[in-house]
Coordinates of C-alpha atoms and ligand atoms in Angstrom, one line a residue:
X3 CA 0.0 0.0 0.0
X4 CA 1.8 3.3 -1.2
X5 CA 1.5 6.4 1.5
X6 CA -1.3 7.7 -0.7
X7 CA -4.0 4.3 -0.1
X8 CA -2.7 4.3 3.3
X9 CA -5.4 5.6 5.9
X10 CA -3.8 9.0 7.6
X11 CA -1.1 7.7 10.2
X12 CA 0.7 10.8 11.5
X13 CA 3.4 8.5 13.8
X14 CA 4.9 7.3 10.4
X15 CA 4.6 10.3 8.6
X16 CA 6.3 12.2 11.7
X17 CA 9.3 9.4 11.2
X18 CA 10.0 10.6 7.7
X19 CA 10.9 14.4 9.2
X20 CA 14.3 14.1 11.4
X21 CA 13.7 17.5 12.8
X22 CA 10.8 16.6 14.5
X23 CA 13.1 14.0 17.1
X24 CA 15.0 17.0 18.0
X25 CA 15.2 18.4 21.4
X26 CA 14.4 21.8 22.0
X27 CA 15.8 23.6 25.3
X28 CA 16.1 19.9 26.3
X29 CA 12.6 18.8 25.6
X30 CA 11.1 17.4 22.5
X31 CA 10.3 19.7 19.7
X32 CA 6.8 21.1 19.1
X33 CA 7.1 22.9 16.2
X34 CA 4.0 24.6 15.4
X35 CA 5.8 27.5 12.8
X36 CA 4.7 26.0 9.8
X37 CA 3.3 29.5 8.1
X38 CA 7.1 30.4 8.3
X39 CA 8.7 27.9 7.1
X40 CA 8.4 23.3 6.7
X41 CA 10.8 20.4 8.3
X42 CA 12.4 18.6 5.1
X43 CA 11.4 14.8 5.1
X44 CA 14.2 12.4 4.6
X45 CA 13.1 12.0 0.8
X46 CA 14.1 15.5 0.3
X47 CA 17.2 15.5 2.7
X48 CA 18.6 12.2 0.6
X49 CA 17.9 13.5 -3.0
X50 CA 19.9 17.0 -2.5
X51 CA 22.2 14.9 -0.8
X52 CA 22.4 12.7 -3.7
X53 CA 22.7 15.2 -6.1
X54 CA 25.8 17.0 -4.5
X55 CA 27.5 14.0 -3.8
X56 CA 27.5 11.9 -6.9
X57 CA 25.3 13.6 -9.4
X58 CA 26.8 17.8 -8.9
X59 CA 27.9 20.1 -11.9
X60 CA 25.8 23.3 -13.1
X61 CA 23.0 23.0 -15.4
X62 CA 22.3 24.7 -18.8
X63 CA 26.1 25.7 -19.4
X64 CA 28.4 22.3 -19.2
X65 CA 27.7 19.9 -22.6
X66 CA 29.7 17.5 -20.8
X67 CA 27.7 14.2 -19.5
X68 CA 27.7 15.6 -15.7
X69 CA 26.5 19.2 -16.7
X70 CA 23.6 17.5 -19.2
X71 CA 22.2 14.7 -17.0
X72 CA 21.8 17.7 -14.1
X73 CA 20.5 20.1 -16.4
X74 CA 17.8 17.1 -17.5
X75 CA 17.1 16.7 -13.7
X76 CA 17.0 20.4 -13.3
X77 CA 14.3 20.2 -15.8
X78 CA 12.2 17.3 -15.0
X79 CA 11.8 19.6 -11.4
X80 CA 10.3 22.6 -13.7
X81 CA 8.0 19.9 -15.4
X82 CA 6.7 18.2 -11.7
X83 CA 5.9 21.8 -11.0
X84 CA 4.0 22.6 -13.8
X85 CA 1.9 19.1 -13.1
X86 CA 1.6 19.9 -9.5
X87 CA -0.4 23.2 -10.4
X88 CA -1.7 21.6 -13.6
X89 CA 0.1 24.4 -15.5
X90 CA 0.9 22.7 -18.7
X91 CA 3.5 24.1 -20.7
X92 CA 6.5 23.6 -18.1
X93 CA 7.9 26.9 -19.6
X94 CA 5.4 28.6 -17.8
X95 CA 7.5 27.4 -14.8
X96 CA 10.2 30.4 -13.1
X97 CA 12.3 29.0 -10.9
X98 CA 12.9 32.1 -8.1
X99 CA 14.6 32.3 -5.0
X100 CA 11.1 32.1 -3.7
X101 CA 7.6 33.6 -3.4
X102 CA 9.4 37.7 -2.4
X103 CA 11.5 37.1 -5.8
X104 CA 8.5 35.9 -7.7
X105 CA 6.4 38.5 -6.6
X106 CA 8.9 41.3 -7.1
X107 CA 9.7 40.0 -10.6
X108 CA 5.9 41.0 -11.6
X109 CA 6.3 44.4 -9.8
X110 CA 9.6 45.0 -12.0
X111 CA 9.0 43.4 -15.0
X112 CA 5.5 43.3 -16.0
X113 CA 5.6 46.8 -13.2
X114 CA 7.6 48.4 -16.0
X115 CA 4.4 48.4 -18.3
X116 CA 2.6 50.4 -16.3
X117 CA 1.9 54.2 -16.5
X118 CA 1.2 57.1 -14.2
X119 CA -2.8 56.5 -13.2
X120 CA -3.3 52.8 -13.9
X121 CA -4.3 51.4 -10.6
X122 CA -3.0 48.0 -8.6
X123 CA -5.3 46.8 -6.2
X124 CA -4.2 44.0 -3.5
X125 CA -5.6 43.4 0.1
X126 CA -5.6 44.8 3.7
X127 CA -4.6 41.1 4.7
X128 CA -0.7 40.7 2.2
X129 CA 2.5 39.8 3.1
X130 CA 5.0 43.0 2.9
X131 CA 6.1 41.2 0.2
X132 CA 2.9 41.5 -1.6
X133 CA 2.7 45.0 -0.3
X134 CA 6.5 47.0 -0.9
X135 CA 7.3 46.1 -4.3
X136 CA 4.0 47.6 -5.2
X137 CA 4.5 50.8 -3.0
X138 CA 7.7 51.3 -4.7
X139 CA 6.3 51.1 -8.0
X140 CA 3.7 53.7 -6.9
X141 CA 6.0 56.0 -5.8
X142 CA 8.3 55.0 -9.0
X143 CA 5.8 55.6 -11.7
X144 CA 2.6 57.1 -10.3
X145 CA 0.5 54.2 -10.0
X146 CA -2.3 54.3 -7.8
X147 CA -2.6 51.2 -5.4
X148 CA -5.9 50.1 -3.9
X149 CA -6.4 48.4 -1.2
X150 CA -9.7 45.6 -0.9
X151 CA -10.9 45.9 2.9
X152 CA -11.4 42.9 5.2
X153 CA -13.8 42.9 7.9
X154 CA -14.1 42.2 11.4
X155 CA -13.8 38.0 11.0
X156 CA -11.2 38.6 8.3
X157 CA -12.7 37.7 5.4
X158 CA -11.6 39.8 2.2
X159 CA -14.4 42.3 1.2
X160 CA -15.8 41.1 -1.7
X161 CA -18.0 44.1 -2.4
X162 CA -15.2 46.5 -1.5
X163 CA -13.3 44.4 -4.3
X164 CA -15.7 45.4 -6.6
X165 CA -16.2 48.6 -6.0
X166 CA -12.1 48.7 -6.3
X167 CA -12.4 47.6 -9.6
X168 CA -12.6 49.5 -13.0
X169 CA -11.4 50.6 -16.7
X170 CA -7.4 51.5 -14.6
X171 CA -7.2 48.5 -13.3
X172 CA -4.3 47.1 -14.3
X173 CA -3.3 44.4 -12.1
X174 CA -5.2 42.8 -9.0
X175 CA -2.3 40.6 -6.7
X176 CA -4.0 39.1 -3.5
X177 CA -3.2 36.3 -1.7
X178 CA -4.8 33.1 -1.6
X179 CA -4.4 32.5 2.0
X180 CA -3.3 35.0 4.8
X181 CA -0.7 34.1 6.7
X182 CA -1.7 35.6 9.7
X183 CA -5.6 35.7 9.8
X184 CA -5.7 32.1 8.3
X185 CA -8.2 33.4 6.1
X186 CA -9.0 31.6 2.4
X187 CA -9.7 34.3 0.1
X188 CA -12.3 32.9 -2.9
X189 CA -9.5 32.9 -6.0
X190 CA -11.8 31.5 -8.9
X191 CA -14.2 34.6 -8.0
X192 CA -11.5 36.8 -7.5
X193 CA -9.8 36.3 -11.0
X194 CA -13.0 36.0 -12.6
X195 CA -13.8 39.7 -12.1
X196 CA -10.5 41.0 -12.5
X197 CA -10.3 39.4 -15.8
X198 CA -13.8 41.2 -16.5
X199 CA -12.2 44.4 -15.4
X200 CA -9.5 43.8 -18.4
X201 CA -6.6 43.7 -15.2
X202 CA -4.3 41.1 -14.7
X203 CA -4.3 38.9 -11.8
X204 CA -1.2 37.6 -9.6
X205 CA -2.0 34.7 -6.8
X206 CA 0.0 34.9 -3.8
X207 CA 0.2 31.5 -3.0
X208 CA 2.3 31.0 -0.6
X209 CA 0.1 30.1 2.1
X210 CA -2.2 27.7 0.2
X211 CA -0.2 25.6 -2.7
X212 CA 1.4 23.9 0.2
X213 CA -1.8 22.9 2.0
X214 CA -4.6 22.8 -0.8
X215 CA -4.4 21.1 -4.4
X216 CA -3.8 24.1 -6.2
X217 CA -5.4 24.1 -10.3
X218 CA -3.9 27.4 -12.3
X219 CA -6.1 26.2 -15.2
X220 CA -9.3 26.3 -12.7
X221 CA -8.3 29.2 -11.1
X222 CA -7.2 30.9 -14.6
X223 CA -4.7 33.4 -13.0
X224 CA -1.9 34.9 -14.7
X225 CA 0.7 34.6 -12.4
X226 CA 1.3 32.5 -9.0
X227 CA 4.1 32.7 -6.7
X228 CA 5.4 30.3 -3.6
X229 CA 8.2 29.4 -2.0
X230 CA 9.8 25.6 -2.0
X231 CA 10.8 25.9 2.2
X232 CA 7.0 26.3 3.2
X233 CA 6.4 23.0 1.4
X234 CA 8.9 21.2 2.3
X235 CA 11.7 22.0 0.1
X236 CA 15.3 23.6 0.6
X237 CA 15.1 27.3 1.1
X238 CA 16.6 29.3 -1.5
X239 CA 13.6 28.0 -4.1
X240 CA 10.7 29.4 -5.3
X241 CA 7.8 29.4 -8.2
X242 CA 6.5 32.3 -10.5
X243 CA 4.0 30.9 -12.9
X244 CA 2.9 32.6 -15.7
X245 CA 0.6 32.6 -18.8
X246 CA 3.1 32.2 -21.5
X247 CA 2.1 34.7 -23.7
X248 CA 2.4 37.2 -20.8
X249 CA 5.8 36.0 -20.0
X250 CA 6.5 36.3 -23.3
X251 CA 5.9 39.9 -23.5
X252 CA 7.6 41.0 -20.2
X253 CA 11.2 42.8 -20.4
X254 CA 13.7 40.4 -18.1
X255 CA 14.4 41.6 -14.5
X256 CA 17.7 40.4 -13.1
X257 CA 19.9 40.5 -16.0
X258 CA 23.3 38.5 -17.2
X259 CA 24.2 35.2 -17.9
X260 CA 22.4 32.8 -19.3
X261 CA 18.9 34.6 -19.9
X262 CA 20.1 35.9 -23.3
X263 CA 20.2 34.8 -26.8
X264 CA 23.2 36.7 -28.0
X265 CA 25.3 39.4 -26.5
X266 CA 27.5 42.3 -28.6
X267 CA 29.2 45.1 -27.2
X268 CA 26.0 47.2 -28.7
X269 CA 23.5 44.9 -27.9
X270 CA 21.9 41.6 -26.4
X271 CA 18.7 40.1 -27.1
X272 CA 16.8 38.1 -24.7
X273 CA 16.2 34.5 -24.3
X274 CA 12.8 33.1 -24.5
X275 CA 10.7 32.5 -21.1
X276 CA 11.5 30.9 -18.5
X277 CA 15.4 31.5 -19.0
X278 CA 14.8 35.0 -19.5
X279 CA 13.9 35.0 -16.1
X280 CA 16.5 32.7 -14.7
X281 CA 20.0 34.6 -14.9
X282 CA 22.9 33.8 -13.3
X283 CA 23.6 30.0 -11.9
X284 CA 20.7 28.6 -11.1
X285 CA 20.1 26.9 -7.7
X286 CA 20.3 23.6 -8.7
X287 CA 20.2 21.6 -5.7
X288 CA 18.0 23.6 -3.9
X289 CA 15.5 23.0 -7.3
X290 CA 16.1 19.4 -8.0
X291 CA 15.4 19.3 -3.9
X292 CA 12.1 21.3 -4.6
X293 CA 11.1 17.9 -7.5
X294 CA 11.6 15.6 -4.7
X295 CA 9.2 17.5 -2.5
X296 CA 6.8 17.7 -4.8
X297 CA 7.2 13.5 -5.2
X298 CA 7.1 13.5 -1.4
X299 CA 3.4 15.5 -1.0
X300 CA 2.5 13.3 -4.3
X301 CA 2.9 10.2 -2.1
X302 CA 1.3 11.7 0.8
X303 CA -1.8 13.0 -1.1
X304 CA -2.3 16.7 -1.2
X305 CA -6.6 16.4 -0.2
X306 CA -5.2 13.7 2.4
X307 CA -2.7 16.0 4.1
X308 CA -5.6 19.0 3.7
X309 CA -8.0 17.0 5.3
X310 CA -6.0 16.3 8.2
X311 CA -4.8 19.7 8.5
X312 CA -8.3 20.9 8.7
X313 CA -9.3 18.4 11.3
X314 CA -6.2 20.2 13.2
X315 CA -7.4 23.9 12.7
X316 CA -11.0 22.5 14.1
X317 CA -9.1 21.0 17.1
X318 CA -7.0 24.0 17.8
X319 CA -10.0 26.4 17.5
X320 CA -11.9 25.0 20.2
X321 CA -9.0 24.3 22.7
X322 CA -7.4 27.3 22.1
X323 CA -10.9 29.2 22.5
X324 CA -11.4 27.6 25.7
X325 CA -7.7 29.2 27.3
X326 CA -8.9 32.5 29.5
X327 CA -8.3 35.8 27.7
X328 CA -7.3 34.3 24.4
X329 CA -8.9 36.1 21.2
X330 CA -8.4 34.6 18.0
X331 CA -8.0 36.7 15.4
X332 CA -9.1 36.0 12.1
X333 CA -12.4 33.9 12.4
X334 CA -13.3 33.5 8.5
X335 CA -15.9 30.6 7.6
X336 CA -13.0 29.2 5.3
X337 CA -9.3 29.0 6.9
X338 CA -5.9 27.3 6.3
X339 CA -4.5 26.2 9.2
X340 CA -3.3 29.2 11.1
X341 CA -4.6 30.3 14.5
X342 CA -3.3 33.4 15.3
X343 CA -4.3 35.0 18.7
X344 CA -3.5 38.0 21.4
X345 CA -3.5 36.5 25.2
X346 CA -4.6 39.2 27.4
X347 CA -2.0 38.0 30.2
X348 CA 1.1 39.0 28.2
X349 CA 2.9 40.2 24.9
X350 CA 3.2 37.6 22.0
X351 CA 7.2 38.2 22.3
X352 CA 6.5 37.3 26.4
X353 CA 4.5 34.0 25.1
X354 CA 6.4 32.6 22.5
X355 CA 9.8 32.9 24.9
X356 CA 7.6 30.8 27.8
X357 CA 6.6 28.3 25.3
X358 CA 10.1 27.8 23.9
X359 CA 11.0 26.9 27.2
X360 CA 8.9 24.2 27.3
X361 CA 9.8 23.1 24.0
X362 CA 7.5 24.8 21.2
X363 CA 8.6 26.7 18.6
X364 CA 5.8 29.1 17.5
X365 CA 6.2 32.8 16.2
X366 CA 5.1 36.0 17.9
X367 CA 5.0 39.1 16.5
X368 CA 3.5 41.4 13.1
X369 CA 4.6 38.0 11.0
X370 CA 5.3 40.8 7.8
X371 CA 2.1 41.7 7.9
X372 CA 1.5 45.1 9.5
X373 CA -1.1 46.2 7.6
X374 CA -3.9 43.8 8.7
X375 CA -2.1 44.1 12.7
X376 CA -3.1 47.6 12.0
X377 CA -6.8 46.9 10.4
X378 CA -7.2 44.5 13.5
X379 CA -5.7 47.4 16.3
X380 CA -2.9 44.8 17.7
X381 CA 0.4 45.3 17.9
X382 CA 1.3 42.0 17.1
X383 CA 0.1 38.2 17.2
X384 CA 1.4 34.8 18.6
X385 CA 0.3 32.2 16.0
X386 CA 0.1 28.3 16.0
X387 CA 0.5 27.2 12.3
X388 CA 0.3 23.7 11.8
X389 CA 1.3 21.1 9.1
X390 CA 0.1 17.4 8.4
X391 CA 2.9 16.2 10.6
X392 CA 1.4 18.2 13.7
X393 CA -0.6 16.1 16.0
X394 CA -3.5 16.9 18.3
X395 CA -1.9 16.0 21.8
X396 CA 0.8 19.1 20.3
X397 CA -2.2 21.5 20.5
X398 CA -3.5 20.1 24.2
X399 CA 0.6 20.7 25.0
X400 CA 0.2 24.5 23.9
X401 CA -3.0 25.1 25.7
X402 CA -1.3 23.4 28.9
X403 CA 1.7 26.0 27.6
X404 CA -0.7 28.9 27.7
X405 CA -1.8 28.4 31.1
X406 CA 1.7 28.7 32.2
X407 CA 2.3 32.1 30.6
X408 CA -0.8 33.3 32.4
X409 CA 0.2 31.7 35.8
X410 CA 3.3 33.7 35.3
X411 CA 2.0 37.0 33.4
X412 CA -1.7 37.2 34.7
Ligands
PLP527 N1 3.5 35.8 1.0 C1 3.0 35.2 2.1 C2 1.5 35.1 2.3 C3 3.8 34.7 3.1 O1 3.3 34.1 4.2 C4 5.2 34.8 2.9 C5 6.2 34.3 3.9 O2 5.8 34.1 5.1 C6 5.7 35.4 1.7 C7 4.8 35.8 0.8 C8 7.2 35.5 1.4 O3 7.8 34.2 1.3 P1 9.3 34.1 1.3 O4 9.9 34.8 2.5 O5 9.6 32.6 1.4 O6 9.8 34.7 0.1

């Protein structure tokens, strides 16, 4: 029976993540940062491993054997991407240096065919890096940048959206999932009208590809970006997708090696997508890394491993409700698996230090998102994310954590 048959057995998958046997301030690890970043299974560990130790040279520039057969396996990673999101055409497949480089490529590249007036609208809920690079093309170019409200249980203001909308919109970027309110914004809808506004659409996925089965066809966005260490990959790897013919007309970002066709002392012209996009050395282990986890959720089962972490969200809702003085902020119908909360008893900085005494590893603090701390009039958060390796007796642990931090704050 392959992992994907196999009914849900956390204890085994837990034994394919060495990390999770370490020992944290002497006591077993309870890592509940999974928003930040994932443990790397053994599957992962073994192939980059692999790689660098009997299979390294760099790809697309050595026509020796060594340099072709990694420049093949470089390749067979873009095409498992393109699968994975049921992109197609595997050129529509940018490898980045993760979702921040993806989504600053579209602010300076496709960015650069915008004019004073044309408006960008994205969310009250983004990532800075979903918020800067379009700030700085404001102040660059005179764009105007919108901003879709999100109410009081965190869910994205639809009919603020469309009021957002019209004939300057030129590009819409939102996030599919927030990463601190949890919140699972309706992307099919939210493309749909952009498209009827004549705008562009860019996906911020890096909160949802690497907890929901994610369909770029279905969704029929222009671009998506995510980064390979939030899904269990290397850091140091990430994904743009884009439509082809968009990619196509795009000027190149970073520029130098290998993203050109020819180069005089006069002139060079530009490689084809996705090279165009690529220069310089690529990161080839980190990459071919990124193919192996893509095999690895493959084997799990993405709707398996999204099940379960749903079953954990409902879990950690209702203990972590229970705890005195505990507000959870970000109460949308639809959620990924990210409780984040303000104790009354003490500062998220004060939490997160008492729980990492006691072994957990969970972030406090704005989580580069300051905006929607702002909307929601906190300072800053402590927030439990959780993966399919996280188990429920980890959440009854927190709770039990929590009460120690207001025996000792409140
Ligand atoms: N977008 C969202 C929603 C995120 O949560 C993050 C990281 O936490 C990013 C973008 C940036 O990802 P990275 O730092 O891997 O580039």
């Amino acid at each position: 029976m392959d992992k994907k048959t196999a009914p849900f057995d956390v204890d085994k998958i837990r034994a394919d993540f060495p990390m999770l046997s370490a020992k944290v301030n002497g006591k077993p690890l309870v890592y509940l940062d999974n928003a930040a970043t994932t443990h790397k299974p053994l599957a992962v560990i073994e192939r980059v491993r692999r790689f660098e130790s009997e299979q390294y040279a760099t790809v697309r520039r050595g026509s020796y054997a060594l340099g072709e057969r990694a420049t093949e396996m470089f390749e067979e990673a873009r095409k498992k991407t393109a699968d994975f999101l049921n992109a197609g055409d595997p050129r529509q497949i940018i490898f980045t240096s993760g979702a921040t480089q993806s989504l600053n490529l579209v602010a300076h590249s496709f960015g650069k065919s915008l004019k004073a007036g044309d408006e960008i609208i994205i969310s009250n809920m983004e990532h800075h890096a979903n918020t800067v690079p379009w700030q700085i093309l404001r102040d660059e170019l005179g764009v105007v940048l919108r901003v879709i409200p999100v109410g009081d249980d965190g869910v994205l203001s639809m009919e603020g959206y469309a009021k957002l909308l019209g004939p300057k919109t030129r590009l819409v970027s939102v996030t599919a999932a927030s990463n601190v309110l949890g919140t699972v914004n309706p992307v099919k809808e939210i493309v749909r009208m952009a498209h009827s506004a004549g705008a562009k659409i860019l996906v911020d996925g890096a909160q949802s590809v690497p907890h929901v089965r994610t369909d770029v066809k279905d969704w029929d966005c222009d671009f998506l970006a995510f980064s390979g260490h939030k899904i269990y990959a290397p850091t140091g790897v990430g994904v743009l997708f884009g439509k082809y013919e968009i990619l196509d007309s795009m000027p190149p970002y970073v520029t130098g090696g290998d993203m050109i066709n020819t180069v005089t002392l006069e002139r060079t012209t530009f490689a084809k997508p996705p090279q165009r996009f690529e220069a310089g050395t690529p990161a080839a282990s980190q990459v071919i890394g990124f193919g192996a986890a893509i095999d690895y959720v493959n084997s799990v089962g993405m709707d398996k491993m999204a099940a379960y972490e749903q079953t954990l969200l409902d879990y950690g809702t209702r203990v972590l409700g229970g705890v005195k003085g505990l507000r959870i902020i970000g109460n949308a119908p639809h959620k990924a698996a990210i409780i984040s909360f303000w104790l009354e008893a003490a500062h998220p900085h004060d939490v997160v230090t008492i729980l990492d005494d006691l072994g957990i590893s969970m972030r406090g603090g704005h989580h580069c998102a300051q905006p929607v701390m702002q909307r929601f009039g906190v300072p800053a958060t402590t927030r439990a994310s959780f993966s399919f390796y996280n188990k429920t007796s980890e959440i009854d642990f927190l709770a039990e954590g929590l009460q120690k931090v207001i025996e000792v704050f409140g």
